[in-house]
CSV table of C-alpha atoms and ligand atoms in Angstrom, one decimal:
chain,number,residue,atom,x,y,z
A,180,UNK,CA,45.6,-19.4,243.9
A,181,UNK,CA,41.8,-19.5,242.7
A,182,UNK,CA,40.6,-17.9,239.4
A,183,UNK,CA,37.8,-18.3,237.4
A,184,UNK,CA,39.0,-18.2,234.0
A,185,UNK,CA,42.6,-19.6,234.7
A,186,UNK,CA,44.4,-22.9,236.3
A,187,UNK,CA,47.4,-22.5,237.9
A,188,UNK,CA,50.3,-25.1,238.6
A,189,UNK,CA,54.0,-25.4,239.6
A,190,UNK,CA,56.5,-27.6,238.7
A,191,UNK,CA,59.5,-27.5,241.1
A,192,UNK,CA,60.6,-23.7,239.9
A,193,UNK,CA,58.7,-23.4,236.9
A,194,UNK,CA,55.2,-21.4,237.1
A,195,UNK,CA,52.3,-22.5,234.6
A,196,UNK,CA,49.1,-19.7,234.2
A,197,UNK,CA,46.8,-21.6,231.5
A,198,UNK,CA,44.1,-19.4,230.4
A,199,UNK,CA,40.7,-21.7,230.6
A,200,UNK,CA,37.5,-20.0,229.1
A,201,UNK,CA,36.8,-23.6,226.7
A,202,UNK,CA,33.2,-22.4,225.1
A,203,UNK,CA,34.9,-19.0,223.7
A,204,UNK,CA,38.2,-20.4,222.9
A,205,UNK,CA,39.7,-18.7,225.7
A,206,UNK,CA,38.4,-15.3,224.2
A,207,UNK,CA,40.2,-12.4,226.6
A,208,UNK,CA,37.9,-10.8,228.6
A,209,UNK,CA,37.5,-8.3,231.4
A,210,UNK,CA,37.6,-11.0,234.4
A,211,UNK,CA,40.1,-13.1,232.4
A,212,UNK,CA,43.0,-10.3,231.9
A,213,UNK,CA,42.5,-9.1,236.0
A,214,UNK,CA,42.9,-12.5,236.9
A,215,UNK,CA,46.1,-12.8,234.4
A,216,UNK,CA,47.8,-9.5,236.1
A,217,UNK,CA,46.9,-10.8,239.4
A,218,UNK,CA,48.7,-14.3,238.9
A,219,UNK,CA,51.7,-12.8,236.7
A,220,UNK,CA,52.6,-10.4,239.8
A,221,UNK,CA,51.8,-12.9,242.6
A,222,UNK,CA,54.5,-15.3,240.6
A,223,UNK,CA,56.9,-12.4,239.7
A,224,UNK,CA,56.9,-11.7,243.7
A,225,UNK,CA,57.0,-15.5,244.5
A,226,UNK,CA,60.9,-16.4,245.8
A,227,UNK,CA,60.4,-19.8,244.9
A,228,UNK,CA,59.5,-19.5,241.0
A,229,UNK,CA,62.2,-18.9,238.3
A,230,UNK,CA,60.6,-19.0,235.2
A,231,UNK,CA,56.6,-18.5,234.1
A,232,UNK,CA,54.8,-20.4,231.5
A,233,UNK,CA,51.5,-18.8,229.8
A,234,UNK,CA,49.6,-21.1,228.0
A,235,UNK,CA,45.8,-22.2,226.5
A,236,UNK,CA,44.4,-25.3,225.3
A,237,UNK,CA,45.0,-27.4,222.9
A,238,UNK,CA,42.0,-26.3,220.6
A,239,UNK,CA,43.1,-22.2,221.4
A,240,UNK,CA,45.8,-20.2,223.1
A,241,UNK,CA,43.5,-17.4,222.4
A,242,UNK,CA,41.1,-16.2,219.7
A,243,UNK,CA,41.0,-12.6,220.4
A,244,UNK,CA,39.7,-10.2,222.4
A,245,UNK,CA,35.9,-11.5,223.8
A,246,UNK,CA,33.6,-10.4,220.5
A,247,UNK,CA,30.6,-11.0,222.7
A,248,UNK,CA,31.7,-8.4,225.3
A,249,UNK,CA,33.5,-5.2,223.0
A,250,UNK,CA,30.5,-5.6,220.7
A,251,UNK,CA,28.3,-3.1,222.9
A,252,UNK,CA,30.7,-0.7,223.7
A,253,UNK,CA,31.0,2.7,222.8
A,254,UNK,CA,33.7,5.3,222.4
A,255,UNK,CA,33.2,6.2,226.0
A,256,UNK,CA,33.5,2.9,227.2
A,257,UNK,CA,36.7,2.1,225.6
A,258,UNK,CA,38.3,5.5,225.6
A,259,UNK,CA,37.1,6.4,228.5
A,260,UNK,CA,37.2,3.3,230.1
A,261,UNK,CA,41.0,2.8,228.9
A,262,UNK,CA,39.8,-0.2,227.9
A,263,UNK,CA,42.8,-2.9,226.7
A,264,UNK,CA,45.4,-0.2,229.1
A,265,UNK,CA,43.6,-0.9,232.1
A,266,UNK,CA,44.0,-4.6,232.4
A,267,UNK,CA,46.0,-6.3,229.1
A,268,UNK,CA,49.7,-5.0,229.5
A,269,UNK,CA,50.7,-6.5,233.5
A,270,UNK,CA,52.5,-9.2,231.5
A,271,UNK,CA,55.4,-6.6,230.5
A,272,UNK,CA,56.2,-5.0,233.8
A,273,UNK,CA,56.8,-8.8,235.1
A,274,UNK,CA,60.8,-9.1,235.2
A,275,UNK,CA,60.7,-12.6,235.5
A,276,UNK,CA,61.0,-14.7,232.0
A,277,UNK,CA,57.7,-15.5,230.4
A,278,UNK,CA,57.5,-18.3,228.0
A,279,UNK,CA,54.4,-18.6,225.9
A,280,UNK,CA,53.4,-21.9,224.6
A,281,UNK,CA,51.0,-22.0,222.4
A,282,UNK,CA,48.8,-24.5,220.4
A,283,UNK,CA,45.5,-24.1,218.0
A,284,UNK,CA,44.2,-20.5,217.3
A,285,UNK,CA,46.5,-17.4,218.4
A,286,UNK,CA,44.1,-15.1,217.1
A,287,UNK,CA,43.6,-11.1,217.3
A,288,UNK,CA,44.5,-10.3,221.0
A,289,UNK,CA,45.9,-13.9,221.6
A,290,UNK,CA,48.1,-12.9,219.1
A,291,UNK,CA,49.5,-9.8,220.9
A,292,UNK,CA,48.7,-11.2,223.8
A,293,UNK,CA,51.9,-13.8,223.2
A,294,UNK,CA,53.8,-11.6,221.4
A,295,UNK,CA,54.0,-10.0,225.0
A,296,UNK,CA,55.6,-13.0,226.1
A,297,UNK,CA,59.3,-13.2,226.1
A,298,UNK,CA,59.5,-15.9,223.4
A,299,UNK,CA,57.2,-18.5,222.0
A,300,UNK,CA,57.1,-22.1,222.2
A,301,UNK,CA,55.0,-23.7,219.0
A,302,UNK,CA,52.6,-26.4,219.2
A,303,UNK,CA,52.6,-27.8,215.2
A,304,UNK,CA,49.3,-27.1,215.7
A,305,UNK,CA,49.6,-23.2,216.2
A,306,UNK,CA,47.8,-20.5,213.8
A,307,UNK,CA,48.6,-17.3,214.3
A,308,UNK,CA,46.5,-13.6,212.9
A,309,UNK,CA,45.4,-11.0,213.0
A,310,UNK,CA,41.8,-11.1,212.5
A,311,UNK,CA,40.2,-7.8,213.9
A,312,UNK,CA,39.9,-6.1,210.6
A,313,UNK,CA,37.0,-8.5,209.5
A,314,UNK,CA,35.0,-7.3,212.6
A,315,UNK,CA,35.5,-3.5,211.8
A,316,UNK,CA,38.9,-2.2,214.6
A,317,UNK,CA,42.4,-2.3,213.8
A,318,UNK,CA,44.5,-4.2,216.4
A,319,UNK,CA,44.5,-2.6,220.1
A,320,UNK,CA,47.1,-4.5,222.2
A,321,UNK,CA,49.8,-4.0,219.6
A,322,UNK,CA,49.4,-5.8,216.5
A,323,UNK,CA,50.3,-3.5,214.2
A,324,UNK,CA,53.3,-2.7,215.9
A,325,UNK,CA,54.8,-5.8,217.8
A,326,UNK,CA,54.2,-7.9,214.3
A,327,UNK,CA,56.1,-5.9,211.9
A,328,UNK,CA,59.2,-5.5,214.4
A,329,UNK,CA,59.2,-9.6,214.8
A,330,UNK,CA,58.0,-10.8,211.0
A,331,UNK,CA,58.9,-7.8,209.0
A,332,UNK,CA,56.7,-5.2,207.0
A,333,UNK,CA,55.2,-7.3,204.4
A,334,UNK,CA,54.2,-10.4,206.1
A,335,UNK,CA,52.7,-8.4,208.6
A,336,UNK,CA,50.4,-6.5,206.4
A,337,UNK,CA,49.6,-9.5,204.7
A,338,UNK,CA,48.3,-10.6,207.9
A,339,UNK,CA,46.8,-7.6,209.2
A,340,UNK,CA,45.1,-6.4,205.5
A,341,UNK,CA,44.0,-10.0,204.4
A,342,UNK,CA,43.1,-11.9,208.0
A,343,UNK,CA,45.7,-14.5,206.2
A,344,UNK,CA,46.7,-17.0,209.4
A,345,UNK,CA,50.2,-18.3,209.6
A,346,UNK,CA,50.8,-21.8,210.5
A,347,UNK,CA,53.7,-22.6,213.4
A,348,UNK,CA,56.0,-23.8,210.4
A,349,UNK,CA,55.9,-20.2,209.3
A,350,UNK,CA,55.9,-18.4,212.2
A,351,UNK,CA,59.3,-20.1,213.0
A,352,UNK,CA,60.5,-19.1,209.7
A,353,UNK,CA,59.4,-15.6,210.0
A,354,UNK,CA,61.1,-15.5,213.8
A,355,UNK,CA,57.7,-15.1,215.9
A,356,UNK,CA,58.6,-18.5,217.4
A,357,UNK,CA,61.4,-20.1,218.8
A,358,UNK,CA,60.7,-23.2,218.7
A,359,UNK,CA,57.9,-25.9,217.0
A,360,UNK,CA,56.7,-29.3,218.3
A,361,UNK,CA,54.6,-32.0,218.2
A,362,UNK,CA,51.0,-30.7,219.6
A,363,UNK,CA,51.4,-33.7,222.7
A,364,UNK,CA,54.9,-32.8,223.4
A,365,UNK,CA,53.8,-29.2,223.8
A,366,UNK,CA,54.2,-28.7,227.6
A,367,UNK,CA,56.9,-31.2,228.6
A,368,UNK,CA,58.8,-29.1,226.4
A,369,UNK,CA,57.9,-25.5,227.7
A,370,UNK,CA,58.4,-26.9,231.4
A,371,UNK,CA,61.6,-28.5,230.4
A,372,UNK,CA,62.7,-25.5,229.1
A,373,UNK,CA,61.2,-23.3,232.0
A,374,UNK,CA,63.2,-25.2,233.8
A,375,UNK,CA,66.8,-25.1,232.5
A,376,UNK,CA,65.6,-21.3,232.8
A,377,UNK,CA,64.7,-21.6,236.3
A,378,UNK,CA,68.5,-23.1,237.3
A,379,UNK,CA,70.0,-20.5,235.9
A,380,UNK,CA,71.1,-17.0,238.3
A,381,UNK,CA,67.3,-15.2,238.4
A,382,UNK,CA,69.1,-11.7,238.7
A,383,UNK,CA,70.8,-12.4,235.7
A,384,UNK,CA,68.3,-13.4,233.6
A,385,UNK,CA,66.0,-10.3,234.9
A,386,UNK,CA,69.0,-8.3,233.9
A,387,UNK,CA,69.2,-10.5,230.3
A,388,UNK,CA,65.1,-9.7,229.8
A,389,UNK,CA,65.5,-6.4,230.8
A,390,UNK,CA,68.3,-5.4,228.3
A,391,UNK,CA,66.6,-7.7,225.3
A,392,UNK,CA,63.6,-5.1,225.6
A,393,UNK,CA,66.0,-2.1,226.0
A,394,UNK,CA,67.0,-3.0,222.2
A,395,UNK,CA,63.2,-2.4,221.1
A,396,UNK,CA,63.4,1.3,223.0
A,397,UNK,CA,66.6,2.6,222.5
A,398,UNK,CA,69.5,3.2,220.0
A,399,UNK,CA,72.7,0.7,219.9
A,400,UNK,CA,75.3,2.8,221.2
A,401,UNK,CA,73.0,3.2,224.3
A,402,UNK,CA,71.9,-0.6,224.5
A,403,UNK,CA,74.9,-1.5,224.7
A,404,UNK,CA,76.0,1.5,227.2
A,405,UNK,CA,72.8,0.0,229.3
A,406,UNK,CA,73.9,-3.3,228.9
A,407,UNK,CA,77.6,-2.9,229.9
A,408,UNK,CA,76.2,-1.6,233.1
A,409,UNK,CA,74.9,-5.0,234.5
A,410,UNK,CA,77.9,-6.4,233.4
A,411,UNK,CA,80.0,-4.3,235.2
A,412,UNK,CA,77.3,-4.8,238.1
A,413,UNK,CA,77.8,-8.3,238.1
A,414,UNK,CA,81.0,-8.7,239.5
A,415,UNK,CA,79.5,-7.4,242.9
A,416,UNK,CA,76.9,-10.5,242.8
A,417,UNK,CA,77.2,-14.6,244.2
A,418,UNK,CA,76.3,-15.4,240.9
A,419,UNK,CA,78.9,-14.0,239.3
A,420,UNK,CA,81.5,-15.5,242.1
A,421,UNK,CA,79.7,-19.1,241.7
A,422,UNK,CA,79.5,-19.2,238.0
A,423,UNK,CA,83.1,-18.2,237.5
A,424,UNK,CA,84.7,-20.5,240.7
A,425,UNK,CA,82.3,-23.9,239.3
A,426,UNK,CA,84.0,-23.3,235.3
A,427,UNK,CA,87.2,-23.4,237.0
A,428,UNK,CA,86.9,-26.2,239.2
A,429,UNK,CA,85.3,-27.9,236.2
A,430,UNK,CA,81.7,-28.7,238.5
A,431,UNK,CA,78.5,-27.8,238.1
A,432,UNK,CA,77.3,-23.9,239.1
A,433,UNK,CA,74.8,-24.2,242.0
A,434,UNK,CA,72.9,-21.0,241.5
A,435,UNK,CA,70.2,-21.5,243.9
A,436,UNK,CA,68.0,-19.1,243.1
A,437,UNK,CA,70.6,-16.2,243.3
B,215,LIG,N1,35.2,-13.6,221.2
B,215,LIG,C1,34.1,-14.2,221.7
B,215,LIG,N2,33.8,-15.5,221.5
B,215,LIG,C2,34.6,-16.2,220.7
B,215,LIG,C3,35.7,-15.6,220.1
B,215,LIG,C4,36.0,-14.3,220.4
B,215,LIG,N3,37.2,-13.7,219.9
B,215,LIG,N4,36.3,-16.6,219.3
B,215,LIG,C5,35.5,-17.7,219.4
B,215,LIG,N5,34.5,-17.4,220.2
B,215,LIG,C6,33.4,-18.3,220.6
B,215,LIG,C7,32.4,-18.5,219.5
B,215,LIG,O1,31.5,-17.4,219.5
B,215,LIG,C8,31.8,-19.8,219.8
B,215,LIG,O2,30.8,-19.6,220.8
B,215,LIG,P1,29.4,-20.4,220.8
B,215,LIG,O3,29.7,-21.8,220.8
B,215,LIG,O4,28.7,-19.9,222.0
B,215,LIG,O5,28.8,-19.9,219.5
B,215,LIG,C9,32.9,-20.6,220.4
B,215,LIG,O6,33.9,-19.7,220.8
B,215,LIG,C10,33.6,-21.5,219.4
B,215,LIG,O7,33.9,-20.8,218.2
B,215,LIG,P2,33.4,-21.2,216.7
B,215,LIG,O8,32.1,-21.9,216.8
B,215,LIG,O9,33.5,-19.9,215.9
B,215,LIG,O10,34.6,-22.2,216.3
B,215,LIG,P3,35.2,-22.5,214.9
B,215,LIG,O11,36.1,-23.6,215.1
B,215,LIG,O12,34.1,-22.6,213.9
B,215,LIG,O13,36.1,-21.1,214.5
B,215,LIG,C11,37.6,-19.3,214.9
B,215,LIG,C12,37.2,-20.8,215.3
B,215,LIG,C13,38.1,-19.3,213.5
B,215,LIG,C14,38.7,-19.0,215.9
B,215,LIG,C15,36.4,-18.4,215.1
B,215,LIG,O14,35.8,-18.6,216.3
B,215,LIG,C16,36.7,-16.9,215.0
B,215,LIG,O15,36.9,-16.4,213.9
B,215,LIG,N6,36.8,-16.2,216.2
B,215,LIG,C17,37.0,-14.8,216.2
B,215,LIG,C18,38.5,-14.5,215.9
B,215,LIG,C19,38.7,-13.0,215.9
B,215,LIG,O16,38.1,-12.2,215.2
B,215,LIG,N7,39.6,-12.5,216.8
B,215,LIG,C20,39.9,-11.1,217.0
B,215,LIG,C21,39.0,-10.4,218.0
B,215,LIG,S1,39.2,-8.7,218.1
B,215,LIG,C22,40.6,-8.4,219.0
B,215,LIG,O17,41.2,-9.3,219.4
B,215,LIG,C23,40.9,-7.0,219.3
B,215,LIG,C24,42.2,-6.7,219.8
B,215,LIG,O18,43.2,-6.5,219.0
B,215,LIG,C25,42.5,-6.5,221.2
């Protein structure tokens, strides 16, 4: 796969989409986010890949939405043009596991942008906010309501109202990450990982994603009711038959990709 505004790599399993726009700090543009949906469902289609990893540079997972571009649009444009619908949200029909790991600014769209991700992976050198009020718009992919849900009420606000960024050390305080490390060790760890991910039964972890988001839509009495259905469901599956047969013959499960 070619893009212009992204490199792509696999490691056995493990997918890697690293957004590359350098000179605007991988701003999110137009061209960028097609290019993103096109990759995402290419890899979520892709036999051969377990586990996806979005990532930036070392300087910027993102720093927002592309100033330079929105600035000259109108209501028309954006409304009209369903501008941030049409292009930004692929990431959450992928049912594959997506891992963001992130280093240096995770600004204003780059924010929500990885909080679309599945969970985080921290470069000590991560900052995350919520910057758009200082250029006149509220948040558009979700800030406002993705933050509060993950950090709570008032840290949000205190981010959204003041521009106030968070460093990783309180981001994996407040929950938005799962993990910190050293800005060098940043990838090895998200492909390792990606990896332990990518062993494990795909179908079950597409079910595991797929309930984990259920939570965020639905009451607990029907979670759990939705839940209890792939359960059920997976004592018709391999995976179920080779994970249960290895713990008793005290080996390793060999899931294969199942
Ligand atoms: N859009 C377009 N270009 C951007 C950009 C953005 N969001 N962020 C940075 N850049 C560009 C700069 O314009 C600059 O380009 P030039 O060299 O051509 O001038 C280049 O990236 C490097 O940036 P700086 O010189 O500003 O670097 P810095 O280290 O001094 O500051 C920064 C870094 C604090 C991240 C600063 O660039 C900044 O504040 N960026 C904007 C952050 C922002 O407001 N993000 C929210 C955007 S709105 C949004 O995202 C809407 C939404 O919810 C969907």
């Amino acid at each position: 796969m070619q893009y212009a505004d992204l490199i792509i790599e696999t490691h056995g399993r493990v997918a890697v989409i690293r957004l590359n726009r350098p000179k605007a700090l991988n701003a999110l543009n137009d061209n960028m986010m097609n290019e993103l949906g096109d990759a995402l469902y290419k890899f979520d289609a892709d036999s051969n890949i377990g586990c996806i990893i979005l990532t930036g540079s070392e300087k910027a997972f993102a720093a927002g939405a592309d100033i330079a571009a929105m600035a000259k649009y109108d209501y028309t444009d954006t409304y009209g043009g369903n501008y941030i619908g049409r292009n930004w949200e692929h990431i959450l029909n992928v049912r594959k596991p997506v891992i963001g790991a992130v280093a240096g600014y995770v600004l204003g769209g780059g924010c929500e942008l990885a909080m679309m991700c599945d969970f985080l992976i921290a470069a000590d050198s991560a900052k995350f906010g919520q910057p758009e009020i200082k250029v006149g718009v509220t948040p558009g992919a979700g800030g406002t309501q993705r933050l509060p849900r993950t950090i709570g009420k008032s840290k949000a606000m205190d981010m959204l109202l003041t521009t106030r960024m968070i460093d990783a050390a309180e981001a994996e305080r407040t929950g938005l990450v799962s993990r910190v490390v050293a800005a060098d060790k940043l990838m090895e760890e998200a492909i390792a990982v990606a990896t332990t991910i990518s062993a494990m039964p795909l179908s079950v972890a597409m079910q595991i994603k797929d309930s984990v988001n259920r939570a965020f839509e639905t009451t607990l009495t029907e979670g759990v009711r939705y839940e209890r259905r792939y359960f059920h469901a997976g004592f018709g599956t391999p995976a179920q038959k080779e994970g249960m047969s290895a713990f008793l013959e005290k080996r390793a499960p060999k899931f294969d990709g199942l």
